[in-house]
mmCIF file of C-alpha atoms in Angstrom:
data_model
loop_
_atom_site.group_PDB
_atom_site.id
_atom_site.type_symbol
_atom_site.label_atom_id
_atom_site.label_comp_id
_atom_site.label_asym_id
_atom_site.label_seq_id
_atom_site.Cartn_x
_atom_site.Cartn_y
_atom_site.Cartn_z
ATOM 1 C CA UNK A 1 -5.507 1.469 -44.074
ATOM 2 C CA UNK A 2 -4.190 4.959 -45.243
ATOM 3 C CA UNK A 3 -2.788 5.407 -41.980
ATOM 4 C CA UNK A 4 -0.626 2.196 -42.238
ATOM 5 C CA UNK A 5 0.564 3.244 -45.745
ATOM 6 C CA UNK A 6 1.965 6.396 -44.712
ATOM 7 C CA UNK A 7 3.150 5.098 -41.633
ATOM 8 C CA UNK A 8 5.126 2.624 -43.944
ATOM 9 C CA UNK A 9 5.804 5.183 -46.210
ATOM 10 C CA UNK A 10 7.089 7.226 -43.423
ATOM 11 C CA UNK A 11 9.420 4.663 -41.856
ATOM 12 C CA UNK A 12 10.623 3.818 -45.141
ATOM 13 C CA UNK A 13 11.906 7.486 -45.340
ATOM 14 C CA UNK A 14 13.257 7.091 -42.956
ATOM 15 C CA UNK A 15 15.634 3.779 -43.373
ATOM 16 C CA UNK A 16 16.291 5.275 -47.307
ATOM 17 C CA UNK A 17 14.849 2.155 -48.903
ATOM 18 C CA UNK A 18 12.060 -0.365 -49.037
ATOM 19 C CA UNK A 19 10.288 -0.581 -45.913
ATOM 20 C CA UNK A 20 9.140 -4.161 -44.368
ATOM 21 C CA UNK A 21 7.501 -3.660 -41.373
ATOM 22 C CA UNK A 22 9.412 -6.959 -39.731
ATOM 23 C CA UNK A 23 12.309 -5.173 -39.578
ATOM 24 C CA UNK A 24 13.518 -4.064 -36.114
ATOM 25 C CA UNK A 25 13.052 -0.627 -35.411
ATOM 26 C CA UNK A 26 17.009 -0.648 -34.190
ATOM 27 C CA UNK A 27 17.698 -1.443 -37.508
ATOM 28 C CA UNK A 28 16.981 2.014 -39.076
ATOM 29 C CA UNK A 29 16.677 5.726 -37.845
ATOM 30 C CA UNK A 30 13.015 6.458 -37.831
ATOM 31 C CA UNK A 31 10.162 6.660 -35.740
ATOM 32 C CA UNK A 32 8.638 3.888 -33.740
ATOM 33 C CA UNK A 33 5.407 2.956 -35.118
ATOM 34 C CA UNK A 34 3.775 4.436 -32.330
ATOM 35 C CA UNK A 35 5.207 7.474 -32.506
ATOM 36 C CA UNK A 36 3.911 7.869 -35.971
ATOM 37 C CA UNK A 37 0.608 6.677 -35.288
ATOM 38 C CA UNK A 38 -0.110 9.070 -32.313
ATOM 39 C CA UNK A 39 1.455 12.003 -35.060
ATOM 40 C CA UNK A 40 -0.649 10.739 -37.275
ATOM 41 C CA UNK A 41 -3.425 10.237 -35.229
ATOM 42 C CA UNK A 42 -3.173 12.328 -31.790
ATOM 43 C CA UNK A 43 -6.067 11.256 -29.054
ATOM 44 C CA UNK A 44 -7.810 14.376 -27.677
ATOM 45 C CA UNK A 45 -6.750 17.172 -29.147
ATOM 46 C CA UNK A 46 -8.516 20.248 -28.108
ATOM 47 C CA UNK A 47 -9.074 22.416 -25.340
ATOM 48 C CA UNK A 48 -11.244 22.829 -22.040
ATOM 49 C CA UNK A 49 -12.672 26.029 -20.505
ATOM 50 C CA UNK A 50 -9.571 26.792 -18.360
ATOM 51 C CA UNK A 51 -12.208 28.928 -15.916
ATOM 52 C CA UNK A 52 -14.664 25.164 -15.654
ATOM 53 C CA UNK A 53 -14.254 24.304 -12.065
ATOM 54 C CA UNK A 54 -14.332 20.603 -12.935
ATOM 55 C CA UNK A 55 -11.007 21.313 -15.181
ATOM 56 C CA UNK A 56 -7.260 21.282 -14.188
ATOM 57 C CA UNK A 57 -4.818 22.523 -16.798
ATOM 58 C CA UNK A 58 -1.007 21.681 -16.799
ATOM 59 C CA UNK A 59 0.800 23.744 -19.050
ATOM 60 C CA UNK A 60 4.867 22.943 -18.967
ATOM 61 C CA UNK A 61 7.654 23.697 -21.097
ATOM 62 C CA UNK A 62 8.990 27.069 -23.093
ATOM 63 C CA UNK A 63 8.703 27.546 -26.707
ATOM 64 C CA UNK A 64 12.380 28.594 -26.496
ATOM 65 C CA UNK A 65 12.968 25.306 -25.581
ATOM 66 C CA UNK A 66 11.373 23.990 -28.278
ATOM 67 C CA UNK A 67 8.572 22.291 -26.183
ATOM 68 C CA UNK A 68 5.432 23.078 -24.898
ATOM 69 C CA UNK A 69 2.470 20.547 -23.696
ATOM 70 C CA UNK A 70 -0.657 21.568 -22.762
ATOM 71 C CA UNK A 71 -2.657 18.834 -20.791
ATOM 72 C CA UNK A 72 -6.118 19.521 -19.468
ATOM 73 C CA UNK A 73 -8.190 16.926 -17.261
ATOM 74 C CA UNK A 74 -11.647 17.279 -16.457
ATOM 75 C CA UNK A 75 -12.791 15.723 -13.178
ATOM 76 C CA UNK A 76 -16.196 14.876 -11.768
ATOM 77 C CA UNK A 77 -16.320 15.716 -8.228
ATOM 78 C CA UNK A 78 -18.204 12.922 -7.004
ATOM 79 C CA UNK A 79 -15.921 10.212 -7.635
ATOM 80 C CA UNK A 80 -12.679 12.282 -7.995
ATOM 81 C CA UNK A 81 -12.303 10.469 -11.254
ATOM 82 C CA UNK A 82 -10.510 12.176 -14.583
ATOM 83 C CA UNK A 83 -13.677 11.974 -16.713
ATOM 84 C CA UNK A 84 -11.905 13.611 -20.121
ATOM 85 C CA UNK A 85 -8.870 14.515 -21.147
ATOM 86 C CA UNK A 86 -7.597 16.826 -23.857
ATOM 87 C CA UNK A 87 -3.904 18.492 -24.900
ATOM 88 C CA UNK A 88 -2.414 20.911 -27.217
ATOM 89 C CA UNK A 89 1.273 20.134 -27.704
ATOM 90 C CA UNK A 90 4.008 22.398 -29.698
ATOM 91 C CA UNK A 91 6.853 20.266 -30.204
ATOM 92 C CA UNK A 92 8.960 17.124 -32.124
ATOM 93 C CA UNK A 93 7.191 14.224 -33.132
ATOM 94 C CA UNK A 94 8.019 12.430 -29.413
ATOM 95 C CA UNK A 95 6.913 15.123 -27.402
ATOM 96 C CA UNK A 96 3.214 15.038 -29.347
ATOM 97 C CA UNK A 97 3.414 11.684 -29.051
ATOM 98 C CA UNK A 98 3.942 11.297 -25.443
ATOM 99 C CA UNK A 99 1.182 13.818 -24.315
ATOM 100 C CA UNK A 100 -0.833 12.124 -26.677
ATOM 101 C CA UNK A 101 -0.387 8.928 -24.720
ATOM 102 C CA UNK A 102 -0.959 10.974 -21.317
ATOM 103 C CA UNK A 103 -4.463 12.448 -22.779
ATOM 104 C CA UNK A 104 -5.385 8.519 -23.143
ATOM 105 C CA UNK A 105 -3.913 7.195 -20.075
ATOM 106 C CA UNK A 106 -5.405 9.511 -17.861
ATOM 107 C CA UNK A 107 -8.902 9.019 -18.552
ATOM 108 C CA UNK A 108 -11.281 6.685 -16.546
ATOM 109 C CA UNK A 109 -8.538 6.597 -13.403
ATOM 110 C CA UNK A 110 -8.607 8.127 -10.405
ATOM 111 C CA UNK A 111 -6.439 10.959 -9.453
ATOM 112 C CA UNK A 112 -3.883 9.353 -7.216
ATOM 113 C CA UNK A 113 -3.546 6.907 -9.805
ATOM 114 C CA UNK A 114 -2.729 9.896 -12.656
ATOM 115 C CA UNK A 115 0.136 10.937 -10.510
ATOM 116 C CA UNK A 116 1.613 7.754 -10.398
ATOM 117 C CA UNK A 117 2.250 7.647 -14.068
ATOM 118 C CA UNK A 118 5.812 7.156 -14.943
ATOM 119 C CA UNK A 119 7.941 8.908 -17.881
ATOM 120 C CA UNK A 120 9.347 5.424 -18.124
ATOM 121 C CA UNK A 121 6.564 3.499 -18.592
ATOM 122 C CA UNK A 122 5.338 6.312 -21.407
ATOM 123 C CA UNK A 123 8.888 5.803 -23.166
ATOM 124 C CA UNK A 124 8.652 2.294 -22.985
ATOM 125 C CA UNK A 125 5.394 2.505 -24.372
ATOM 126 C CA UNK A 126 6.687 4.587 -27.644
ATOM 127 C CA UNK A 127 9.951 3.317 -27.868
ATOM 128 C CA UNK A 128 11.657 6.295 -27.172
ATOM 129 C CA UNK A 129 15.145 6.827 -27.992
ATOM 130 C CA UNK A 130 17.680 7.935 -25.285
ATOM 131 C CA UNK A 131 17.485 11.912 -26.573
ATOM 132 C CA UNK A 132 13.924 11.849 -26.364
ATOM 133 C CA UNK A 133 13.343 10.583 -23.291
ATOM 134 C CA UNK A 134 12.796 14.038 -22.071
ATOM 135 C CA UNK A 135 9.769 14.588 -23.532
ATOM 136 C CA UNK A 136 7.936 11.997 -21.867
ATOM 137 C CA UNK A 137 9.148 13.548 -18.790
ATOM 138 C CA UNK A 138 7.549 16.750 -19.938
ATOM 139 C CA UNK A 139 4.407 14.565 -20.468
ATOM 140 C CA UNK A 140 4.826 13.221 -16.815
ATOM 141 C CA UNK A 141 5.022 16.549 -15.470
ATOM 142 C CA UNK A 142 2.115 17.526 -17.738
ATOM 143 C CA UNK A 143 0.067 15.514 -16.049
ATOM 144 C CA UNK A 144 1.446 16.254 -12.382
ATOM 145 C CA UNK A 145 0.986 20.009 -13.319
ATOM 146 C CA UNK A 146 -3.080 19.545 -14.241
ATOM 147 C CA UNK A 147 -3.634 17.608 -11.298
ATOM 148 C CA UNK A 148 -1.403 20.816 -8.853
ATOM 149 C CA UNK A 149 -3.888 23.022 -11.151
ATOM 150 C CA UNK A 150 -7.232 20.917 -10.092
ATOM 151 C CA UNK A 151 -6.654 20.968 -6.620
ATOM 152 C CA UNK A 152 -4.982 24.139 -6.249
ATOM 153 C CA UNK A 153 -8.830 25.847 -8.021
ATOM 154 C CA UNK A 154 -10.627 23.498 -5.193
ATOM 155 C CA UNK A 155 -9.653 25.121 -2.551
ATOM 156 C CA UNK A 156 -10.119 28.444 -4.108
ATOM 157 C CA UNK A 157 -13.354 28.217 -4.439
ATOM 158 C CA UNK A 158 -13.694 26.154 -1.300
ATOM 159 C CA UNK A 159 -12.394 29.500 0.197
ATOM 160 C CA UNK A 160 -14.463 31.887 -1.779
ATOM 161 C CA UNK A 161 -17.631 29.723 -0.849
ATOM 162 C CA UNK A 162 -16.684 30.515 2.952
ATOM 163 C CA UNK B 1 -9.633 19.610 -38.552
ATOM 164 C CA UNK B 2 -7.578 21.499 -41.144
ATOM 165 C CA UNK B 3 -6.052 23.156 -37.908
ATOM 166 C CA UNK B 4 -5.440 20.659 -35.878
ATOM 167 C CA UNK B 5 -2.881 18.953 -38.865
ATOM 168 C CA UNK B 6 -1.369 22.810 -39.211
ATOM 169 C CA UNK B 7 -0.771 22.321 -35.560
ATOM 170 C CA UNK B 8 1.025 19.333 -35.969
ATOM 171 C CA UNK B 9 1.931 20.270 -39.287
ATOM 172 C CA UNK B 10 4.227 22.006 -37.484
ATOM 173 C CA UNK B 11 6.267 19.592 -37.045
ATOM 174 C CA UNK B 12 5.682 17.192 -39.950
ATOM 175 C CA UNK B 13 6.278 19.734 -42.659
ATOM 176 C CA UNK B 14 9.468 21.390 -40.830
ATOM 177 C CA UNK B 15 11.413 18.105 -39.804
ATOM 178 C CA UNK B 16 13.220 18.585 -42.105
ATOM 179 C CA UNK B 17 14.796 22.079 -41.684
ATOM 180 C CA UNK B 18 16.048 23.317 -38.992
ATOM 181 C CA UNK B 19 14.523 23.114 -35.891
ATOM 182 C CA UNK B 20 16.416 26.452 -34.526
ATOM 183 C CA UNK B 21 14.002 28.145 -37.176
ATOM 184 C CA UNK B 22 10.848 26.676 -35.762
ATOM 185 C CA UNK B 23 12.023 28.027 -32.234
ATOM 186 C CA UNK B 24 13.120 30.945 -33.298
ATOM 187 C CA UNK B 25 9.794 31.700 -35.064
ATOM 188 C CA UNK B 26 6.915 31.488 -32.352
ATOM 189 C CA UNK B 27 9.576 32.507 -29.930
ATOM 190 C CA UNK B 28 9.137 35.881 -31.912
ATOM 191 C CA UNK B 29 5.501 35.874 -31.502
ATOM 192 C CA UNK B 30 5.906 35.135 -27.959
ATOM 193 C CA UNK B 31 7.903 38.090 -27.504
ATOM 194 C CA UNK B 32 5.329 40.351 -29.486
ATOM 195 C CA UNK B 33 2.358 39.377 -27.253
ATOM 196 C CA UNK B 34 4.040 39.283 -23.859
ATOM 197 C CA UNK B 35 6.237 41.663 -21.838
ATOM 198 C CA UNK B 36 8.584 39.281 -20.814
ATOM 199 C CA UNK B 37 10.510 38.039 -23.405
ATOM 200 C CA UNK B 38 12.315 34.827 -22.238
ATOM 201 C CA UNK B 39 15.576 33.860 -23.780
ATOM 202 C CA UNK B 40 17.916 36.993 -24.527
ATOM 203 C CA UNK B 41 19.745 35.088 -27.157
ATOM 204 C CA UNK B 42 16.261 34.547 -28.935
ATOM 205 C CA UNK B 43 16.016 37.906 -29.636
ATOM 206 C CA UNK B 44 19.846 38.482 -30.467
ATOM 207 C CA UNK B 45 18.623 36.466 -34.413
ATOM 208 C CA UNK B 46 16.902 37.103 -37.036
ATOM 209 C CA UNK B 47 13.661 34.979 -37.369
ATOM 210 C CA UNK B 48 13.293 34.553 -40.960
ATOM 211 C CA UNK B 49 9.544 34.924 -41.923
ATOM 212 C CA UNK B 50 6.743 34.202 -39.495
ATOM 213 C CA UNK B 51 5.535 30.734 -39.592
ATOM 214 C CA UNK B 52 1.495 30.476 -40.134
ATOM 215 C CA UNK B 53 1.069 26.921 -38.328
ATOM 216 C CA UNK B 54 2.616 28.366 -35.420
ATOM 217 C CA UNK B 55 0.384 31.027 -35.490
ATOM 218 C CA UNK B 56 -2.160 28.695 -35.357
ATOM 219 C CA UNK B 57 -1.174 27.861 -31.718
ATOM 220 C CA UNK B 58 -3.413 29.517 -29.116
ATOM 221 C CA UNK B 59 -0.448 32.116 -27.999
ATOM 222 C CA UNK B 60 -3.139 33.126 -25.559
ATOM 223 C CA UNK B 61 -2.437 29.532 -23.587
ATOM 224 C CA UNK B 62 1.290 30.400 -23.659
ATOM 225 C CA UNK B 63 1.133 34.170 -22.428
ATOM 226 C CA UNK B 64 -1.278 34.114 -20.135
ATOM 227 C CA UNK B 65 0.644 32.762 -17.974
ATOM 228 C CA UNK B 66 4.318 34.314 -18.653
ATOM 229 C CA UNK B 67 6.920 31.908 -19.172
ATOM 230 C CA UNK B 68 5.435 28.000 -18.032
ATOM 231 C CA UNK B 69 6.084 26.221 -16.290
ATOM 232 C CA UNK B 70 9.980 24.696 -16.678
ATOM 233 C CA UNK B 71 10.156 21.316 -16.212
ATOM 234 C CA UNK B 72 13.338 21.330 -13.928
ATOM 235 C CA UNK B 73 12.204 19.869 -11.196
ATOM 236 C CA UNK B 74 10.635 22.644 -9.818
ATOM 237 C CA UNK B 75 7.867 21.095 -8.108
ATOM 238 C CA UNK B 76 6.547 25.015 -6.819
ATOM 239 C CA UNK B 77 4.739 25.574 -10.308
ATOM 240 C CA UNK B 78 4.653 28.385 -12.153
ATOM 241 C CA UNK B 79 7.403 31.177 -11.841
ATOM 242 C CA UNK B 80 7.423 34.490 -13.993
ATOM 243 C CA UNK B 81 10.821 34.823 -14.869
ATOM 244 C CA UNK B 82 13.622 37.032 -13.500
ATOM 245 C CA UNK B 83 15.910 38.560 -16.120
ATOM 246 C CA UNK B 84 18.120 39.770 -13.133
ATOM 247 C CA UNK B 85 18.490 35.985 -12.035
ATOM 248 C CA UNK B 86 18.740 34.297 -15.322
ATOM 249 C CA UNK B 87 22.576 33.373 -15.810
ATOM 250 C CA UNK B 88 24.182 35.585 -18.493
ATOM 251 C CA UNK B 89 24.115 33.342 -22.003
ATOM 252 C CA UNK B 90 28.321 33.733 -22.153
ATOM 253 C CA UNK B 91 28.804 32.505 -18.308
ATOM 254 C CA UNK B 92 26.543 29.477 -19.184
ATOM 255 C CA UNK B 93 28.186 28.038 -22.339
ATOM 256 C CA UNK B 94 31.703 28.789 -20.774
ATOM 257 C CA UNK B 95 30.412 26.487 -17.681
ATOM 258 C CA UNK B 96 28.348 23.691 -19.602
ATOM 259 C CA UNK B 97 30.814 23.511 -22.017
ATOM 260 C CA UNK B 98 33.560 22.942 -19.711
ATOM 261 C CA UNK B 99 32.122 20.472 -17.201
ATOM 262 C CA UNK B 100 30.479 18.412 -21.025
ATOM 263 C CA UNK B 101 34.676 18.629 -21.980
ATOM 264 C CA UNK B 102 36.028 17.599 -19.324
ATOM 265 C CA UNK B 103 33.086 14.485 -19.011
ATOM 266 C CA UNK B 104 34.658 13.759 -22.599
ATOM 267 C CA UNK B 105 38.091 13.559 -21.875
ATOM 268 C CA UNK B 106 38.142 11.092 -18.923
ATOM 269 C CA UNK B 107 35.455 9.459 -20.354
ATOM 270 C CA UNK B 108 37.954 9.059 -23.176
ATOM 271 C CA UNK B 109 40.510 7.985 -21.294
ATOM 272 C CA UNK B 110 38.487 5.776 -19.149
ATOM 273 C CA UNK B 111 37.397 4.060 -22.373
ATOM 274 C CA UNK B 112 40.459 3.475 -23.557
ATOM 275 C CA UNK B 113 42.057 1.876 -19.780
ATOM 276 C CA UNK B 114 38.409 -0.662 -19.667
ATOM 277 C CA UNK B 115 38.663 -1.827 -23.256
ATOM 278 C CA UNK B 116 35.394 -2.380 -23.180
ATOM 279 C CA UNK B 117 33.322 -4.041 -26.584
ATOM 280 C CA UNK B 118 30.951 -1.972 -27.390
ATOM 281 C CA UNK B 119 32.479 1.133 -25.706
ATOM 282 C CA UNK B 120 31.872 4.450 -27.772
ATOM 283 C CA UNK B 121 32.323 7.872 -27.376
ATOM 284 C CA UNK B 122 31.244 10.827 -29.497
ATOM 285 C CA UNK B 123 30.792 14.621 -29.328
ATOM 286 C CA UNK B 124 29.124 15.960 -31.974
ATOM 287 C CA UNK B 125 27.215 19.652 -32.328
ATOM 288 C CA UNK B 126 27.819 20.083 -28.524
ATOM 289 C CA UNK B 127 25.879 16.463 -27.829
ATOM 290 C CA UNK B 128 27.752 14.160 -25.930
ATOM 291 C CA UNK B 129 26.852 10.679 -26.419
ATOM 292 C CA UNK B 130 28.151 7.516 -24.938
ATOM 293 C CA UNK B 131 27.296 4.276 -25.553
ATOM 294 C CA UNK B 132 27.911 1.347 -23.607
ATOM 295 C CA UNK B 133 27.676 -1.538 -26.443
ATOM 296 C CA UNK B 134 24.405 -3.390 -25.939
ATOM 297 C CA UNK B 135 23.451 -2.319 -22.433
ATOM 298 C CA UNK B 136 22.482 1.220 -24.181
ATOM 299 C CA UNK B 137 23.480 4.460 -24.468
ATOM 300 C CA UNK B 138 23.847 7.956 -22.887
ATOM 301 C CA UNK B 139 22.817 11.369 -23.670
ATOM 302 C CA UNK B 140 24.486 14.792 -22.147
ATOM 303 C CA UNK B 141 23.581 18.045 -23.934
ATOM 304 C CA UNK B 142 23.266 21.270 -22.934
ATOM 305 C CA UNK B 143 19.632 23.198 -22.832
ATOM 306 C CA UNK B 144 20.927 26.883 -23.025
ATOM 307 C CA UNK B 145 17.167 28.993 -22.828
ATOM 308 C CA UNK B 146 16.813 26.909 -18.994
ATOM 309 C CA UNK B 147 20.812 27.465 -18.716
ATOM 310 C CA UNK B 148 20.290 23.115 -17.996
ATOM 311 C CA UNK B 149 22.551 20.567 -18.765
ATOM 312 C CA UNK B 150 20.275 18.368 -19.878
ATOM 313 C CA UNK B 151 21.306 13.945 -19.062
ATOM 314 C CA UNK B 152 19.685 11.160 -20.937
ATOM 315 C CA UNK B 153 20.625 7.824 -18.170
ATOM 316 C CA UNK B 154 20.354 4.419 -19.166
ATOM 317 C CA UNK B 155 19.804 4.028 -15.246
ATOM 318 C CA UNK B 156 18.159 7.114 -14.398
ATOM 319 C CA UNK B 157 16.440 8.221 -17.193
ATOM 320 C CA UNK B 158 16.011 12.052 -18.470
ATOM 321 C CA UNK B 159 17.319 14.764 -15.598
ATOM 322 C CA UNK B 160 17.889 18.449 -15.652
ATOM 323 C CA UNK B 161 21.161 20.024 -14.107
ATOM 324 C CA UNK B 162 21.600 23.466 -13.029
ATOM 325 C CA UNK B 163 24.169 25.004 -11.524
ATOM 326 C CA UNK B 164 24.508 25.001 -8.463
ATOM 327 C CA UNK B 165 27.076 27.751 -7.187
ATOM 328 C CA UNK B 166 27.184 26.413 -3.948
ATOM 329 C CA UNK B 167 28.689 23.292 -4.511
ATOM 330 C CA UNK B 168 30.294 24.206 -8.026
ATOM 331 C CA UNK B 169 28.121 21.819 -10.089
ATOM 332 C CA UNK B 170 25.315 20.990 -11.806
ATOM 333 C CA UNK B 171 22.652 19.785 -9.468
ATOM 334 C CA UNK B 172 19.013 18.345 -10.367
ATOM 335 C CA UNK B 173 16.675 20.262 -8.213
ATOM 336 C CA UNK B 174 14.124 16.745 -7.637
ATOM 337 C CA UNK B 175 16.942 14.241 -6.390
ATOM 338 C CA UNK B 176 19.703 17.148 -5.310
ATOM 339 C CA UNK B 177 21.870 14.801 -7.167
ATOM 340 C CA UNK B 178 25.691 15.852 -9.030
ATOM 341 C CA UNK B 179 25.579 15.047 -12.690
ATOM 342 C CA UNK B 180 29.430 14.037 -12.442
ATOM 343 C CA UNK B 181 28.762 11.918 -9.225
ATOM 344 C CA UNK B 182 25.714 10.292 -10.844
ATOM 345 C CA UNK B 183 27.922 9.704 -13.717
ATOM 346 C CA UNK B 184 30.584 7.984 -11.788
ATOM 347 C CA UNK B 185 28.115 5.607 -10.163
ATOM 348 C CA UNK B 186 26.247 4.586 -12.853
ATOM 349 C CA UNK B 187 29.080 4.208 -15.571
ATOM 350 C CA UNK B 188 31.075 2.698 -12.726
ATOM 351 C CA UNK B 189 28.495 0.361 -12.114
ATOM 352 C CA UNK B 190 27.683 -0.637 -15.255
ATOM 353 C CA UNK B 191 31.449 -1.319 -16.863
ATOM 354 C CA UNK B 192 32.338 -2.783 -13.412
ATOM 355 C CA UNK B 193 35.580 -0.420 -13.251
ATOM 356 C CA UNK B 194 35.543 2.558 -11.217
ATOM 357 C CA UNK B 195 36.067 5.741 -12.911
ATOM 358 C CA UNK B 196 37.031 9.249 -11.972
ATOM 359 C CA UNK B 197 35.147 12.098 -13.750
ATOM 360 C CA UNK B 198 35.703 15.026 -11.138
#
């Protein structure tokens, strides 16, 4: 209930008057709901022991860029299934947004199907506007880079196990 | 809790000033904790007063493993970074700026031949935008610390150019495509006149 107000309130900022919630988001400058909601309310925030076998990290971006996402998966080994998910994201209000989407998407599927997740579908998901589309790029490779990071300590310690 | 909203907080309670000063900030912390200090023009300013929520941010992710990962395509992972490779600032803005001014000017021109509704160009803090009335709009700005020229397509999507000596242009690494080629085709495509950006 809170969140909605502020939510409001924030959009309403944004458009410099009263805010009704049927208006289209095209209509004013601010952020898609989602966006806001996923700021207000990021999934899976945290960290994982980067040394946990069982955990792939994908860290991406510079700060001097103004964007950094950290995305870590944790995997169970049986089923090769992405078990948890959590991030840590430096960044505008799109960027946190996106790898908060990524955190949630990821979880219950399979790897294959991880890597298959679009930046498009992301952005189309939040709304995106054309300047932030990179972010949910970042949030694409995000994910691409945990999975690299997975496999990549596999066959380490496959290796060391030799 | 409290940290996690000072994380975030980052954001929230800065939107409204400059973003150069939230960069600027952690970029100085990053450059206190780790050898390599990424962008040279980072530490050319003055950061004005450390930032606390940025503290906040586990700088021990970031360093520990040098500069991340850079999203540019570069599907080999992680790279330390090369100051003797990095493109000079100067040589960067001189070629960014004059492939994004000479994108404007035909563009221009081009606009003005197709008299098409909708049609709009504008340049505005070094951000070329261009939109094509309803069908959407695009994005061309330049990403100095990753020397990138940085395209927002409504065909394509986000890509990264760098330049590409070789074939004197800006080339994403993923598709090996030309930013002014991919330019042409798409905006060609989508107005239904052929234009000449090159």
């Amino acid at each position: 209930m809170m969140l909605r107000v502020v939510g409001k309130r924030l959009l309403g900022a944004a458009a410099g008057g009263q805010a009704s919630p049927a208006l289209a988001p095209a209509a004013r400058r601010g952020y898609h709901e989602r966006v806001v909601d996923h700021y207000n309310n990021p999934r899976n925030v945290g960290t994982f022991d980067k040394d946990d076998p069982d955990v792939g990290t994908g860290l991406v971006g510079a700060p001097a860029c103004g964007d950094v996402m950290k995305l870590q998966i944790r995997v169970d080994e049986g089923s090769g299934r992405v078990v948890d998910a959590r991030f840590k994201t430096f960044g505008c209000g799109s960027a946190i947004a996106s790898s908060s989407v990524a955190s949630e998407w990821v979880k219950g599927k399979q790897m294959e199907e991880i890597v298959a997740i679009k930046n498009t579908e992301i952005a189309k998901h939040l709304s995106l506007p054309p300047v932030k589309l990179h972010c949910s790029m970042l949030a694409e490779d995000a994910i691409k880079a945990a999975v690299k990071d997975y496999e990549a300590k596999k066959v380490k310690l496959a290796k060391a196990d030799e | 809790m409290a940290s996690r909203k000072l994380l975030l907080g980052l954001t929230a309670g800065r939107r409204l000033r400059s973003r150069t000063h939230q960069l600027f900030s952690v970029a100085n912390l990053l450059e206190a904790s780790t050898s390599h200090s990424p962008a040279a023009a980072v530490a050319s300013t003055q950061p004005s007063g450390g930032s606390p929520a940025a503290l906040l941010f586990s700088l021990r992710t970031i360093s520990s493993t040098r500069q991340a990962t850079q999203s540019a395509g570069d599907a080999s992972g992680r790279s330390a970074v090369d100051h003797k490779l990095i493109m000079p600032e100067d040589e960067f803005h001189k070629l960014a700026d004059e492939t994004i001014h000479d994108l404007l000017e035909k563009l221009e021109e081009y606009g003005d031949s197709i008299q098409m509704d909708g049609f709009d160009i504008d340049y505005g803090n070094q951000v070329l935008t261009l939109r094509l009335g309803d069908l959407g709009t695009y994005v061309v700005n330049k990403q100095t610390p990753n020397r990138q020229i940085w395209l927002s397509s409504l065909v394509s999507g986000p890509s990264r150019f760098n330049w590409d000596a070789a074939t004197n242009g800006w080339i994403y690494k993923r598709t090996r495509a030309n930013l002014v080629q991919l330019l042409e085709e798409e905006i060609g495509e989508l107005c239904g006149t052929p234009v000449e950006l090159s």
